[in-house]
Short mmCIF file of C-alpha atoms in Angstrom, two decimals:
data_model
loop_
_atom_site.label_atom_id
_atom_site.label_comp_id
_atom_site.label_asym_id
_atom_site.label_seq_id
_atom_site.Cartn_x
_atom_site.Cartn_y
_atom_site.Cartn_z
CA MET Q 1 132.70 -17.11 -113.75
CA ASN Q 2 134.59 -13.90 -113.03
CA LEU Q 3 132.25 -11.30 -111.50
CA ARG Q 4 134.24 -8.49 -113.09
CA LEU Q 5 133.63 -9.99 -116.53
CA GLU Q 6 129.90 -10.32 -115.80
CA LEU Q 7 129.70 -6.66 -114.80
CA LYS Q 8 131.62 -5.64 -117.92
CA VAL Q 9 129.19 -7.55 -120.14
CA ALA Q 10 126.21 -6.00 -118.30
CA TRP Q 11 127.66 -2.51 -118.75
CA ARG Q 12 128.28 -3.14 -122.45
CA TYR Q 13 124.72 -4.31 -122.96
CA LEU Q 14 123.47 -1.07 -121.37
CA GLY Q 15 125.56 1.08 -123.70
CA ALA Q 16 124.14 2.54 -126.90
CA GLN Q 17 125.00 0.41 -129.88
CA ARG Q 18 124.01 0.82 -133.50
CA ARG Q 19 121.88 -2.33 -133.65
CA SER Q 20 120.25 -1.83 -130.25
CA LEU Q 21 119.99 1.96 -130.02
CA PHE Q 22 116.24 1.79 -129.38
CA VAL Q 23 116.72 -0.72 -126.58
CA SER Q 24 119.40 1.49 -125.02
CA LEU Q 25 117.06 4.47 -125.17
CA ILE Q 26 114.39 2.51 -123.31
CA SER Q 27 116.97 1.67 -120.63
CA LEU Q 28 117.84 5.38 -120.42
CA PHE Q 29 114.17 6.28 -120.02
CA SER Q 30 113.89 3.68 -117.24
CA MET Q 31 116.84 5.30 -115.50
CA VAL Q 32 115.19 8.73 -115.86
CA GLY Q 33 112.00 7.25 -114.37
CA VAL Q 34 113.90 5.98 -111.32
CA CYS Q 35 115.61 9.37 -111.05
CA ILE Q 36 112.31 11.28 -111.12
CA GLY Q 37 110.70 8.85 -108.67
CA THR Q 38 113.58 9.12 -106.19
CA PHE Q 39 113.66 12.90 -106.55
CA ALA Q 40 109.90 13.16 -105.99
CA LEU Q 41 109.97 10.84 -102.98
CA ILE Q 42 112.75 12.73 -101.22
CA VAL Q 43 111.17 16.13 -101.89
CA ALA Q 44 107.68 14.93 -100.89
CA LEU Q 45 108.83 13.29 -97.65
CA SER Q 46 111.02 16.28 -96.77
CA ALA Q 47 108.05 18.60 -97.38
CA VAL Q 48 105.81 16.49 -95.12
CA ASN Q 49 108.53 16.43 -92.44
CA GLY Q 50 109.01 20.18 -92.77
CA PHE Q 51 105.31 20.92 -92.57
CA GLU Q 52 104.91 18.63 -89.54
CA ALA Q 53 107.93 20.16 -87.75
CA GLU Q 54 106.86 23.73 -88.52
CA VAL Q 55 103.27 23.19 -87.38
CA THR Q 56 104.21 21.33 -84.19
CA ASP Q 57 106.86 23.94 -83.32
CA GLN Q 58 104.30 26.68 -83.69
CA MET Q 59 101.67 24.77 -81.70
CA ILE Q 60 104.11 24.01 -78.88
CA GLY Q 61 105.49 27.55 -78.94
CA LYS Q 62 102.13 29.28 -78.84
CA ASP Q 63 100.49 26.84 -76.43
CA ALA Q 64 101.79 25.45 -73.18
CA HIS Q 65 102.61 21.75 -73.00
CA PHE Q 66 99.45 21.25 -70.96
CA GLU Q 67 96.80 23.36 -69.22
CA VAL Q 68 94.65 22.97 -66.12
CA LEU Q 69 91.09 24.28 -66.48
CA ASN Q 70 87.73 24.14 -64.71
CA TYR Q 71 85.06 21.78 -66.08
CA ARG Q 72 82.32 24.35 -65.66
CA GLY Q 73 84.40 27.15 -67.17
CA GLU Q 74 84.48 28.90 -63.82
CA GLN Q 75 87.36 31.04 -62.62
CA ILE Q 76 90.35 29.60 -60.78
CA TYR Q 77 91.10 31.83 -57.78
CA GLU Q 78 94.34 30.37 -56.40
CA PRO Q 79 96.45 29.41 -59.45
CA ASP Q 80 99.80 29.70 -57.66
CA SER Q 81 98.80 27.27 -54.91
CA ILE Q 82 97.47 24.73 -57.42
CA ALA Q 83 100.59 25.04 -59.59
CA ARG Q 84 102.94 24.53 -56.66
CA LEU Q 85 101.03 21.40 -55.60
CA LEU Q 86 101.35 19.94 -59.10
CA MET Q 87 105.06 20.78 -59.31
CA GLN Q 88 105.62 18.99 -56.00
CA ASN Q 89 103.75 15.97 -57.33
CA ASP Q 90 105.52 15.93 -60.74
CA ASN Q 91 109.24 16.73 -60.90
CA ASP Q 92 109.15 16.99 -64.73
CA ILE Q 93 107.10 20.20 -64.61
CA VAL Q 94 109.61 23.02 -65.06
CA ALA Q 95 107.44 26.16 -65.20
CA TYR Q 96 103.88 27.44 -64.99
CA SER Q 97 101.91 30.58 -65.78
CA PRO Q 98 98.26 31.56 -65.13
CA PHE Q 99 96.22 32.91 -68.03
CA ILE Q 100 92.86 34.28 -69.07
CA ILE Q 101 91.39 33.67 -72.51
CA TYR Q 102 88.41 35.58 -73.86
CA LYS Q 103 86.92 36.84 -77.10
CA VAL Q 104 86.59 40.59 -77.40
CA GLY Q 105 86.00 43.30 -79.94
CA VAL Q 106 88.95 45.45 -81.03
CA SER Q 107 88.82 48.84 -82.71
CA SER Q 108 91.50 50.96 -84.35
CA LYS Q 109 90.98 54.33 -86.03
CA ARG Q 110 89.99 52.61 -89.27
CA VAL Q 111 88.90 49.00 -88.54
CA ASN Q 112 86.70 47.06 -86.10
CA ASP Q 113 87.18 43.32 -85.60
CA GLY Q 114 86.70 40.42 -83.21
CA VAL Q 115 89.76 38.66 -81.75
CA VAL Q 116 90.89 36.24 -79.05
CA VAL Q 117 92.69 37.97 -76.19
CA TYR Q 118 95.04 36.26 -73.76
CA GLY Q 119 95.72 37.72 -70.35
CA ILE Q 120 99.19 36.62 -69.24
CA ASP Q 121 101.88 37.40 -66.73
CA THR Q 122 104.97 38.33 -68.75
CA GLU Q 123 107.45 37.20 -66.09
CA THR Q 124 106.07 33.65 -65.83
CA ALA Q 125 104.71 33.33 -69.39
CA LYS Q 126 108.13 33.74 -71.00
CA ASN Q 127 109.20 30.52 -69.24
CA VAL Q 128 106.22 28.58 -70.64
CA ILE Q 129 105.67 29.87 -74.20
CA ASP Q 130 108.27 31.18 -76.65
CA LEU Q 131 106.38 34.32 -77.63
CA PRO Q 132 109.31 36.64 -76.70
CA ALA Q 133 111.40 34.98 -79.44
CA LYS Q 134 108.69 35.75 -82.02
CA MET Q 135 108.69 39.52 -81.59
CA ILE Q 136 109.39 41.39 -84.84
CA ALA Q 137 108.66 44.92 -83.61
CA GLY Q 138 108.61 46.58 -80.22
CA ASN Q 139 109.10 44.53 -77.05
CA PHE Q 140 107.52 41.67 -75.14
CA ASN Q 141 106.26 44.12 -72.55
CA LEU Q 142 102.76 44.43 -71.10
CA ASP Q 143 103.55 47.04 -68.48
CA ASN Q 144 102.32 50.61 -68.87
CA PHE Q 145 103.65 52.08 -72.11
CA GLU Q 146 104.27 55.73 -72.90
CA ASP Q 147 102.46 57.02 -75.99
CA SER Q 148 103.61 59.80 -78.32
CA SER Q 149 102.12 62.48 -76.05
CA GLY Q 150 103.99 61.18 -73.00
CA VAL Q 151 100.92 59.66 -71.31
CA MET Q 152 101.32 56.19 -69.72
CA ARG Q 153 98.74 53.75 -71.00
CA ASN Q 154 97.89 50.06 -70.80
CA SER Q 155 99.83 48.09 -73.41
CA LEU Q 156 99.26 45.01 -75.55
CA ILE Q 157 101.04 42.93 -78.18
CA LEU Q 158 99.39 41.42 -81.24
CA GLY Q 159 100.10 39.26 -84.29
CA SER Q 160 101.60 40.73 -87.45
CA ILE Q 161 98.66 39.79 -89.69
CA LEU Q 162 96.17 41.22 -87.21
CA ALA Q 163 98.24 44.44 -87.10
CA GLN Q 164 98.06 44.65 -90.89
CA ARG Q 165 94.32 44.04 -90.84
CA LEU Q 166 93.78 46.75 -88.24
CA ARG Q 167 96.34 48.99 -90.04
CA VAL Q 168 98.29 49.74 -86.89
CA ASP Q 169 101.91 49.71 -85.71
CA VAL Q 170 103.85 49.94 -82.47
CA GLY Q 171 102.74 53.05 -80.56
CA ASP Q 172 99.24 53.15 -82.05
CA LYS Q 173 96.13 52.94 -79.88
CA LEU Q 174 93.48 50.23 -79.80
CA VAL Q 175 90.23 49.93 -77.88
CA LEU Q 176 89.12 46.55 -76.51
CA GLN Q 177 85.50 46.00 -75.62
CA THR Q 178 83.50 43.06 -74.33
CA PHE Q 179 80.66 41.69 -76.41
CA GLN Q 180 77.26 42.57 -75.04
CA SER Q 181 75.03 40.06 -73.29
CA PRO Q 182 71.29 40.80 -72.79
CA ASP Q 183 71.97 41.81 -69.16
CA GLU Q 184 74.68 44.27 -70.21
CA ILE Q 185 72.39 45.90 -72.76
CA ILE Q 186 69.86 46.59 -69.99
CA GLY Q 187 72.49 47.52 -67.42
CA GLY Q 188 74.51 49.99 -69.46
CA GLY Q 189 76.40 48.29 -72.32
CA PRO Q 190 79.79 46.64 -72.79
CA ARG Q 191 83.00 47.49 -70.94
CA MET Q 192 85.75 49.27 -72.86
CA MET Q 193 89.44 49.94 -72.28
CA GLN Q 194 92.07 51.74 -74.33
CA PHE Q 195 95.49 50.18 -74.94
CA ILE Q 196 98.66 51.16 -76.77
CA ILE Q 197 100.60 48.66 -78.90
CA SER Q 198 103.96 47.84 -77.35
CA GLY Q 199 104.96 44.99 -79.66
CA ILE Q 200 104.10 42.86 -82.68
CA PHE Q 201 104.87 39.13 -82.93
CA GLU Q 202 105.01 36.75 -85.88
CA THR Q 203 104.85 32.98 -85.40
CA GLY Q 204 104.50 32.10 -89.08
CA MET Q 205 101.07 30.54 -88.43
CA TYR Q 206 98.28 32.53 -90.04
CA GLU Q 207 95.66 31.47 -87.47
CA TYR Q 208 97.77 32.76 -84.60
CA ASP Q 209 99.19 35.89 -86.21
CA GLY Q 210 95.80 36.96 -87.51
CA ASN Q 211 93.60 36.38 -84.46
CA LEU Q 212 95.55 36.73 -81.20
CA LEU Q 213 96.59 39.58 -78.97
CA TYR Q 214 98.01 39.60 -75.44
CA VAL Q 215 97.48 41.91 -72.49
CA SER Q 216 98.44 41.65 -68.82
CA ILE Q 217 96.27 39.54 -66.54
CA GLU Q 218 95.51 42.53 -64.30
CA GLN Q 219 94.27 44.71 -67.18
CA LEU Q 220 92.11 41.94 -68.63
CA GLN Q 221 90.63 41.22 -65.19
CA ARG Q 222 89.68 44.91 -64.97
CA LEU Q 223 88.12 44.82 -68.44
CA LEU Q 224 86.13 41.64 -67.77
CA GLY Q 225 85.37 42.28 -64.11
CA MET Q 226 87.14 39.07 -63.07
CA TYR Q 227 89.12 38.22 -59.94
CA GLY Q 228 90.46 34.82 -60.94
CA VAL Q 229 91.94 33.28 -64.10
CA SER Q 230 90.72 30.92 -66.82
CA GLY Q 231 93.45 28.34 -66.29
CA ILE Q 232 97.11 27.55 -65.68
CA GLN Q 233 99.67 26.72 -68.36
CA PHE Q 234 102.52 24.30 -67.65
CA LYS Q 235 105.80 23.44 -69.34
CA VAL Q 236 107.39 19.99 -68.96
CA LYS Q 237 110.84 18.64 -69.80
CA ASN Q 238 109.64 16.56 -72.78
CA PRO Q 239 106.68 18.06 -74.70
CA TRP Q 240 106.13 14.78 -76.57
CA LYS Q 241 105.15 13.15 -73.26
CA SER Q 242 102.79 15.97 -72.32
CA GLU Q 243 99.71 13.72 -72.26
CA ILE Q 244 101.26 11.66 -69.43
CA HIS Q 245 101.77 14.75 -67.27
CA ALA Q 246 98.32 16.13 -68.14
CA GLU Q 247 96.66 12.89 -67.08
CA LYS Q 248 98.71 12.81 -63.88
CA ALA Q 249 97.73 16.41 -63.05
CA GLY Q 250 94.05 15.77 -63.77
CA ASN Q 251 93.97 12.67 -61.58
CA TYR Q 252 95.78 14.45 -58.75
CA LEU Q 253 93.50 17.52 -58.69
CA GLY Q 254 90.24 15.73 -59.42
CA TYR Q 255 86.85 17.33 -60.09
CA PRO Q 256 86.12 20.17 -60.92
CA PHE Q 257 89.55 20.49 -62.52
CA TYR Q 258 90.81 18.78 -65.64
CA ALA Q 259 94.01 18.95 -67.70
CA THR Q 260 94.46 18.93 -71.46
CA ASP Q 261 97.74 18.86 -73.38
CA TRP Q 262 98.70 20.44 -76.70
CA LYS Q 263 98.35 17.12 -78.54
CA ASN Q 264 94.75 16.67 -77.39
CA LYS Q 265 93.90 20.23 -78.44
CA ASN Q 266 95.32 19.60 -81.91
CA GLN Q 267 94.64 15.86 -82.27
CA THR Q 268 92.83 16.14 -85.61
CA LEU Q 269 95.74 17.97 -87.23
CA LEU Q 270 98.33 15.61 -85.73
CA LYS Q 271 96.44 12.51 -86.94
CA TRP Q 272 96.12 14.02 -90.39
CA MET Q 273 99.88 14.71 -90.53
CA ASN Q 274 100.67 11.11 -89.52
CA TYR Q 275 98.43 9.71 -92.25
CA GLU Q 276 99.66 12.24 -94.78
CA LYS Q 277 103.26 11.02 -94.72
CA PHE Q 278 102.23 7.43 -95.40
CA ILE Q 279 99.78 8.38 -98.16
CA VAL Q 280 102.23 10.74 -99.90
CA ALA Q 281 105.01 8.13 -99.81
CA ALA Q 282 102.70 5.40 -101.14
CA ILE Q 283 101.46 7.55 -104.03
CA VAL Q 284 104.89 8.81 -105.06
CA CYS Q 285 106.27 5.24 -104.84
CA LEU Q 286 104.08 4.50 -107.86
CA ILE Q 287 106.51 6.55 -109.97
CA VAL Q 288 109.38 4.26 -108.97
CA LEU Q 289 107.14 1.22 -109.52
CA ILE Q 290 106.32 2.39 -113.04
CA ALA Q 291 110.04 2.85 -113.68
CA ALA Q 292 110.58 -0.72 -112.43
CA PHE Q 293 108.05 -2.01 -114.98
CA ASN Q 294 109.95 -0.06 -117.63
CA ILE Q 295 113.09 -1.88 -116.55
CA ILE Q 296 111.30 -5.22 -117.05
CA SER Q 297 110.26 -4.15 -120.55
CA SER Q 298 113.73 -2.90 -121.48
CA LEU Q 299 115.48 -6.04 -120.19
CA ILE Q 300 113.05 -8.32 -122.01
CA MET Q 301 113.84 -6.40 -125.20
CA VAL Q 302 117.56 -6.78 -124.46
CA VAL Q 303 117.07 -10.53 -124.01
CA VAL Q 304 115.29 -10.75 -127.37
CA ASP Q 305 117.87 -8.48 -129.03
CA LYS Q 306 120.85 -10.31 -127.50
CA THR Q 307 119.55 -13.86 -127.87
CA ARG Q 308 122.38 -14.91 -130.16
CA GLU Q 309 125.03 -13.23 -127.95
CA ILE Q 310 123.57 -15.03 -124.92
CA GLY Q 311 123.95 -18.34 -126.74
CA ILE Q 312 127.57 -17.50 -127.55
CA LEU Q 313 128.25 -16.59 -123.91
CA ARG Q 314 126.76 -19.88 -122.77
CA SER Q 315 128.93 -21.79 -125.27
CA MET Q 316 131.99 -19.89 -123.92
CA GLY Q 317 131.35 -21.17 -120.42
CA PHE Q 318 128.90 -18.70 -118.89
CA SER Q 319 126.61 -20.63 -116.54
CA GLU Q 320 122.91 -19.99 -116.02
CA GLY Q 321 123.82 -18.15 -112.81
CA SER Q 322 126.32 -15.97 -114.65
CA ILE Q 323 123.73 -15.00 -117.28
CA MET Q 324 121.24 -14.15 -114.51
CA ARG Q 325 123.83 -12.01 -112.76
CA VAL Q 326 124.56 -10.13 -116.02
CA PHE Q 327 120.94 -9.06 -116.40
CA ILE Q 328 120.42 -8.43 -112.69
CA SER Q 329 123.50 -6.20 -112.84
CA MET Q 330 121.95 -4.29 -115.74
CA GLY Q 331 118.82 -3.52 -113.71
CA SER Q 332 120.97 -2.69 -110.68
CA PHE Q 333 123.00 -0.19 -112.73
CA ILE Q 334 119.79 1.50 -113.84
CA GLY Q 335 118.45 1.68 -110.27
CA LEU Q 336 121.76 2.75 -108.74
CA PHE Q 337 122.52 5.59 -111.16
CA GLY Q 338 118.90 6.73 -111.32
CA SER Q 339 118.50 6.79 -107.54
CA ILE Q 340 121.85 8.54 -106.98
CA VAL Q 341 121.11 11.29 -109.50
CA GLY Q 342 117.53 11.70 -108.24
CA GLY Q 343 118.65 11.63 -104.63
CA ILE Q 344 121.36 14.26 -105.13
CA THR Q 345 118.98 16.51 -107.07
CA GLY Q 346 116.22 16.15 -104.46
CA LEU Q 347 118.58 16.76 -101.56
CA GLY Q 348 120.05 19.80 -103.32
CA LEU Q 349 116.63 21.35 -103.86
CA CYS Q 350 115.58 20.65 -100.26
CA ILE Q 351 118.78 22.14 -98.81
CA VAL Q 352 118.43 25.30 -100.92
CA GLN Q 353 114.77 25.69 -99.88
CA GLU Q 354 115.55 24.98 -96.23
CA ARG Q 355 118.19 27.73 -96.15
CA THR Q 356 116.71 30.38 -98.43
CA HIS Q 357 112.91 29.80 -98.44
CA ILE Q 358 112.80 30.73 -102.12
CA ILE Q 359 109.47 28.92 -102.66
CA LYS Q 360 106.74 30.99 -101.00
CA LEU Q 361 103.21 29.98 -99.99
CA PRO Q 362 100.06 32.04 -99.34
CA ALA Q 363 100.01 32.12 -95.52
CA ASP Q 364 96.22 32.45 -95.30
CA VAL Q 365 95.85 29.08 -97.08
CA TYR Q 366 98.78 27.04 -95.77
CA MET Q 367 99.25 28.67 -92.32
CA MET Q 368 102.90 29.50 -93.12
CA PRO Q 369 104.57 31.90 -95.56
CA PHE Q 370 107.03 29.48 -97.20
CA PHE Q 371 107.28 25.89 -98.40
CA PRO Q 372 108.74 24.03 -95.39
CA VAL Q 373 111.20 21.16 -95.85
CA GLN Q 374 113.17 19.05 -93.41
CA VAL Q 375 115.49 16.32 -94.68
CA GLN Q 376 115.75 13.24 -92.47
CA VAL Q 377 118.63 10.84 -93.10
CA LEU Q 378 116.46 7.78 -92.42
CA ASP Q 379 113.96 8.84 -95.10
CA VAL Q 380 116.73 9.27 -97.67
CA VAL Q 381 118.19 5.84 -96.86
CA VAL Q 382 114.77 4.18 -97.06
CA VAL Q 383 113.96 5.89 -100.40
CA LEU Q 384 117.28 4.81 -101.95
CA ALA Q 385 116.81 1.28 -100.61
CA ILE Q 386 113.25 1.02 -101.97
CA ALA Q 387 114.26 2.33 -105.40
CA ASN Q 388 117.16 -0.11 -105.73
CA VAL Q 389 115.25 -3.11 -104.33
CA LEU Q 390 112.38 -2.51 -106.79
CA CYS Q 391 114.87 -2.23 -109.65
CA VAL Q 392 116.63 -5.48 -108.67
CA LEU Q 393 113.33 -7.34 -108.24
CA SER Q 394 112.20 -6.17 -111.66
CA THR Q 395 115.21 -7.89 -113.25
CA ILE Q 396 114.43 -11.38 -111.94
CA LEU Q 397 111.93 -12.40 -114.66
CA PRO Q 398 113.95 -11.31 -117.72
CA ALA Q 399 117.20 -12.56 -116.11
CA TRP Q 400 115.64 -15.97 -115.48
CA LYS Q 401 114.33 -16.04 -119.06
CA ALA Q 402 117.81 -15.30 -120.42
CA SER Q 403 119.50 -17.93 -118.22
CA THR Q 404 117.18 -20.74 -119.31
CA MET Q 405 117.82 -20.30 -123.04
CA ASN Q 406 119.14 -23.31 -124.90
CA PRO Q 407 122.62 -22.29 -126.17
CA VAL Q 408 122.27 -24.04 -129.55
CA ARG Q 409 118.85 -22.55 -130.28
CA ALA Q 410 120.02 -19.16 -129.12
CA ILE Q 411 123.02 -19.19 -131.51
CA ARG Q 412 120.74 -20.15 -134.40
CA HIS Q 413 118.30 -17.34 -133.51
CA GLU Q 414 117.91 -14.70 -136.19
#
């Protein structure tokens, strides 16, 4: 039988007719269900991709690809020598920078708070972390900075949310102080040092922007009374293989040193993001599955409504296979048009959000100020394929039922 004729019959059966208006409406609702399911799947997967990309970019940008530390938390006194040895042993290491990390108290004119302070070397750090690209005010400069009275002072940079909390801006003064231990209380109290703000950064991650500030290694060593550093940060060619280089560095240096990469430091979040994509896709797929069941219902009603017409088609020479193809084509039309409309709508929304960030989020809850989306072509192809395959599979039962009808009984059906 002519395929074109079969498709024409299938299209006619889908159209609204006076006798079968209710059946046609059910088919329309099935198409809307496929449309909504496809739309929701594309938006949900794009949101998961966007969130994963945004979080990993921020983690990689704020942290080095891997770090070398001391097991006992003791100072490392020759970081340059250790770094050069590792770079000779691993050609994929492209840069390094020593650092100090410590928790201190910070005071402005109006607010006191506790923060994490990083001591870094600006010349080497800019090759390892992308903090210079995140500056929104002032400069990535930890050299002595001239205040409003012309006096040169120690400088620091801090996150935008922390600056808001402390109610300060570039050029304002802050005092850093160490927390007191029992020995310090007896011996004279905590150490203090005054700094002037030379820059403010914004990564888009609430935890970073609200809790971190950076000073030079030399100034932090003076504040803490240290002569060494806490560890060494390294950058490699491929950050997604950072665990390989961290393990190699740890094995090469041996005890008391160890290496940890950015994945290991954030493994709980990374595992959660991997599971999240699968769970979100599985749940949203239920919408398409429900639409597929609606297609089964609508096609069964078409079979009942068109019983006599089916008998006439069989008597005109339509084979069982031709009848099956008519009803499979009906379900395919529903899936195809529903998935195309839903896909275009979902892609349109994602593209608008990706470019304009019109949908905002509370940064203190979601760690970023806007709803992140990232469309991946493979996800779109898989979603469209799943929607259409489910729709075609849902047609098999009613199509088989229609094809097995006895032509004589079908014509006599009232």
